[in-house]
Amino acid sequence: VQGTVYSHGESVSEMNNPLIFLSHSGEDTPCARELAQLLRPAGVDVWLDVERLQPGDRWGQKIEDGLRQATAMVLYVGKSGVRHWVDQEVRVALDRSTKDPDFRLIPVLGEGSNPEDLPLFLKQYQWLDLREGWSGASQLKTLIEGATRRQAEGVSLLPSGKPPFRGLQAFGVEDSLLFFGREAEIQD
């Protein structure tokens, strides 16, 4: 792909960071936003429709441009599966990955998804299984390395800038990523 020119004269080799097109259904937007926030601190640029599209944009053209410029597509699949516009984006990514072996396509199975419902050709791609949630930063590291084909260092599931130490402050549900390593002690 290096040196390949896409629309508007921008080439993959001229981009500073890999660009991941993050495909998702509308009902999975909160999960897609969370995933984008986890990818960015690792130096990955994320094309997410709800962040890139502006009022008055011709969204079909903008999505096509995003798919052309992307170095990879990460497809977040929730309980609604792959349908409507997501299906169209997947078909473009499947075509592109067939023609360009450097283009990466990675399905991410989220809560409520069913691998049996994936489109037949998409089942040929190794997916990341998050149906039970994140089990550790190693999953995020694997996703980043698979999408970018480069080492991912300093990967964390904690939001950027959030310290892991709460001091005397109470823990809330949003701090659940800080609770790990004591599974055996908390089982009944």
Coordinates of C-alpha atoms in Angstrom, one line a residue:
V1 CA 0.0 0.0 0.0
Q2 CA 2.9 2.3 0.6
G3 CA 2.9 5.0 -2.0
T4 CA -0.6 4.2 -3.1
V5 CA -2.5 7.4 -3.8
Y6 CA -6.1 7.7 -2.6
S7 CA -8.6 10.4 -3.1
H8 CA -7.5 14.0 -2.5
G9 CA -3.9 13.3 -3.2
E10 CA -3.1 11.8 0.3
S11 CA -1.1 8.6 0.3
V12 CA -0.7 6.0 3.0
S13 CA 3.1 6.6 3.2
E14 CA 2.4 10.3 3.8
M15 CA 0.2 9.7 6.8
N16 CA 1.8 10.0 10.2
N17 CA -0.3 7.4 11.9
P18 CA -2.2 4.4 10.7
L19 CA -5.8 5.3 10.0
I20 CA -8.4 2.8 11.2
F21 CA -11.9 3.0 9.8
L22 CA -14.1 2.0 12.7
S23 CA -17.4 0.6 11.4
H24 CA -20.4 0.0 13.7
S25 CA -24.2 0.2 13.7
G26 CA -25.9 3.2 15.2
E27 CA -27.0 1.4 18.3
D28 CA -23.3 0.4 19.0
T29 CA -22.1 4.0 18.8
P30 CA -21.2 4.2 22.6
C31 CA -19.1 1.1 22.3
A32 CA -17.4 2.3 19.1
R33 CA -16.6 5.6 20.8
E34 CA -15.1 3.8 23.8
L35 CA -13.0 1.6 21.4
A36 CA -11.8 4.7 19.5
Q37 CA -10.7 6.3 22.8
L38 CA -8.7 3.2 23.6
L39 CA -7.0 3.1 20.2
R40 CA -5.9 6.7 20.0
P41 CA -3.3 6.8 22.9
A42 CA -1.4 4.1 21.0
G43 CA -0.8 6.5 18.1
V44 CA -3.6 5.3 15.9
D45 CA -5.9 7.7 14.0
V46 CA -9.5 6.6 14.0
W47 CA -12.1 7.4 11.4
L48 CA -15.4 7.3 13.3
D49 CA -18.5 8.6 11.5
V50 CA -20.0 10.4 14.5
E51 CA -16.8 12.4 15.0
R52 CA -15.8 13.0 11.4
L53 CA -19.2 13.9 9.8
Q54 CA -20.2 17.6 10.0
P55 CA -23.6 19.1 9.4
G56 CA -24.1 19.5 5.6
D57 CA -21.6 16.8 4.7
R58 CA -22.6 14.3 2.0
W59 CA -22.0 11.4 4.4
G60 CA -22.0 8.7 1.7
Q61 CA -19.0 10.4 0.0
K62 CA -17.3 11.1 3.3
I63 CA -17.6 7.4 4.3
E64 CA -16.2 6.3 1.0
D65 CA -13.3 8.7 1.4
G66 CA -12.6 7.4 4.9
L67 CA -12.6 3.8 3.6
R68 CA -10.2 4.7 0.8
Q69 CA -7.8 6.5 3.1
A70 CA -7.9 3.8 5.9
T71 CA -5.0 1.4 6.4
A72 CA -7.4 -1.0 8.2
M73 CA -11.0 -1.5 9.1
V74 CA -12.1 -2.5 12.6
L75 CA -15.7 -3.7 12.6
Y76 CA -17.4 -3.5 15.9
V77 CA -20.3 -6.0 15.9
G78 CA -23.0 -5.8 18.6
K79 CA -26.3 -7.5 19.0
S80 CA -27.7 -6.0 15.7
G81 CA -25.0 -7.8 13.7
V82 CA -23.9 -6.7 10.3
R83 CA -26.7 -5.0 8.3
H84 CA -27.7 -1.9 6.4
W85 CA -24.8 0.5 5.9
V86 CA -22.4 -1.6 8.0
D87 CA -22.9 -4.4 5.5
Q88 CA -22.0 -2.0 2.7
E89 CA -18.9 -0.9 4.5
V90 CA -17.9 -4.5 5.1
R91 CA -18.3 -5.4 1.4
V92 CA -16.0 -2.5 0.4
A93 CA -13.4 -3.7 3.0
L94 CA -13.7 -7.3 1.8
D95 CA -13.1 -6.2 -1.8
R96 CA -10.2 -4.0 -0.7
S97 CA -8.5 -6.7 1.4
T98 CA -8.7 -9.1 -1.5
K99 CA -7.0 -6.7 -3.8
D100 CA -4.5 -5.3 -1.2
P101 CA -3.0 -7.8 1.2
D102 CA -1.7 -5.0 3.4
F103 CA -5.2 -3.8 4.2
R104 CA -6.3 -5.3 7.5
L105 CA -10.0 -6.2 8.3
I106 CA -10.6 -7.1 11.9
P107 CA -14.1 -8.0 13.3
V108 CA -14.6 -7.2 17.0
L109 CA -17.4 -9.2 18.5
G110 CA -19.1 -7.2 21.2
E111 CA -21.8 -7.9 23.7
G112 CA -24.8 -9.7 22.2
S113 CA -23.1 -10.5 18.9
N114 CA -23.3 -14.0 17.4
P115 CA -20.3 -15.2 15.2
E116 CA -22.7 -17.5 13.3
D117 CA -24.5 -14.4 12.0
L118 CA -21.4 -12.8 10.4
P119 CA -21.4 -12.6 6.6
L120 CA -19.9 -15.8 5.1
F121 CA -16.8 -14.1 3.7
L122 CA -16.2 -12.1 6.9
K123 CA -16.0 -15.3 8.9
Q124 CA -12.7 -16.0 7.2
Y125 CA -11.1 -13.2 9.2
Q126 CA -9.8 -13.8 12.7
W127 CA -12.0 -11.8 15.1
L128 CA -11.4 -10.4 18.6
D129 CA -13.9 -11.7 21.0
L130 CA -15.2 -9.1 23.5
R131 CA -18.6 -10.6 24.1
E132 CA -17.6 -11.0 27.8
G133 CA -15.9 -7.6 27.9
W134 CA -12.2 -6.7 28.0
S135 CA -10.2 -9.3 29.9
G136 CA -7.0 -7.3 29.9
A137 CA -4.8 -4.8 28.0
S138 CA -3.3 -7.7 26.0
Q139 CA -6.5 -7.9 23.9
L140 CA -6.2 -4.2 23.1
K141 CA -2.5 -4.6 22.3
T142 CA -3.3 -7.6 20.0
L143 CA -6.0 -5.5 18.2
I144 CA -3.6 -2.6 17.7
E145 CA -0.8 -4.8 16.5
G146 CA -3.1 -6.7 14.1
A147 CA -4.6 -3.6 12.6
T148 CA -1.3 -1.7 12.3
R149 CA 1.3 -4.5 11.9
R150 CA 3.6 -2.6 14.3
Q151 CA 4.4 -3.0 18.0
A152 CA 2.0 -1.4 20.4
E153 CA 3.7 -0.1 23.6
G154 CA 2.2 1.3 26.7
V155 CA -1.3 0.1 25.9
S156 CA -3.8 0.5 28.7
L157 CA -7.5 0.1 29.2
L158 CA -7.6 3.0 31.5
P159 CA -8.8 6.3 29.9
S160 CA -6.0 8.6 29.0
G161 CA -4.8 10.8 31.9
K162 CA -6.7 8.8 34.5
P163 CA -4.5 7.6 37.3
P164 CA -4.9 4.0 38.5
F165 CA -4.7 5.1 42.2
R166 CA -7.9 6.3 43.8
G167 CA -6.4 7.2 47.2
L168 CA -9.2 7.6 49.7
Q169 CA -11.8 8.3 47.0
A170 CA -14.7 5.8 46.6
F171 CA -14.6 3.4 43.7
G172 CA -17.4 3.5 41.2
V173 CA -18.5 1.3 38.3
E174 CA -16.4 3.3 35.9
D175 CA -13.4 2.2 37.9
S176 CA -14.0 -1.5 37.2
L177 CA -10.9 -1.8 35.0
L178 CA -8.8 -1.3 38.2
F179 CA -10.2 -4.5 39.7
F180 CA -8.2 -7.4 38.4
G181 CA -6.1 -10.3 39.6
R182 CA -8.3 -11.3 42.5
E183 CA -10.9 -13.4 40.6
A184 CA -10.3 -16.5 42.8
E185 CA -10.8 -14.5 46.0
I186 CA -14.2 -13.1 44.9
Q187 CA -15.8 -16.3 43.7
D188 CA -18.5 -17.9 45.8

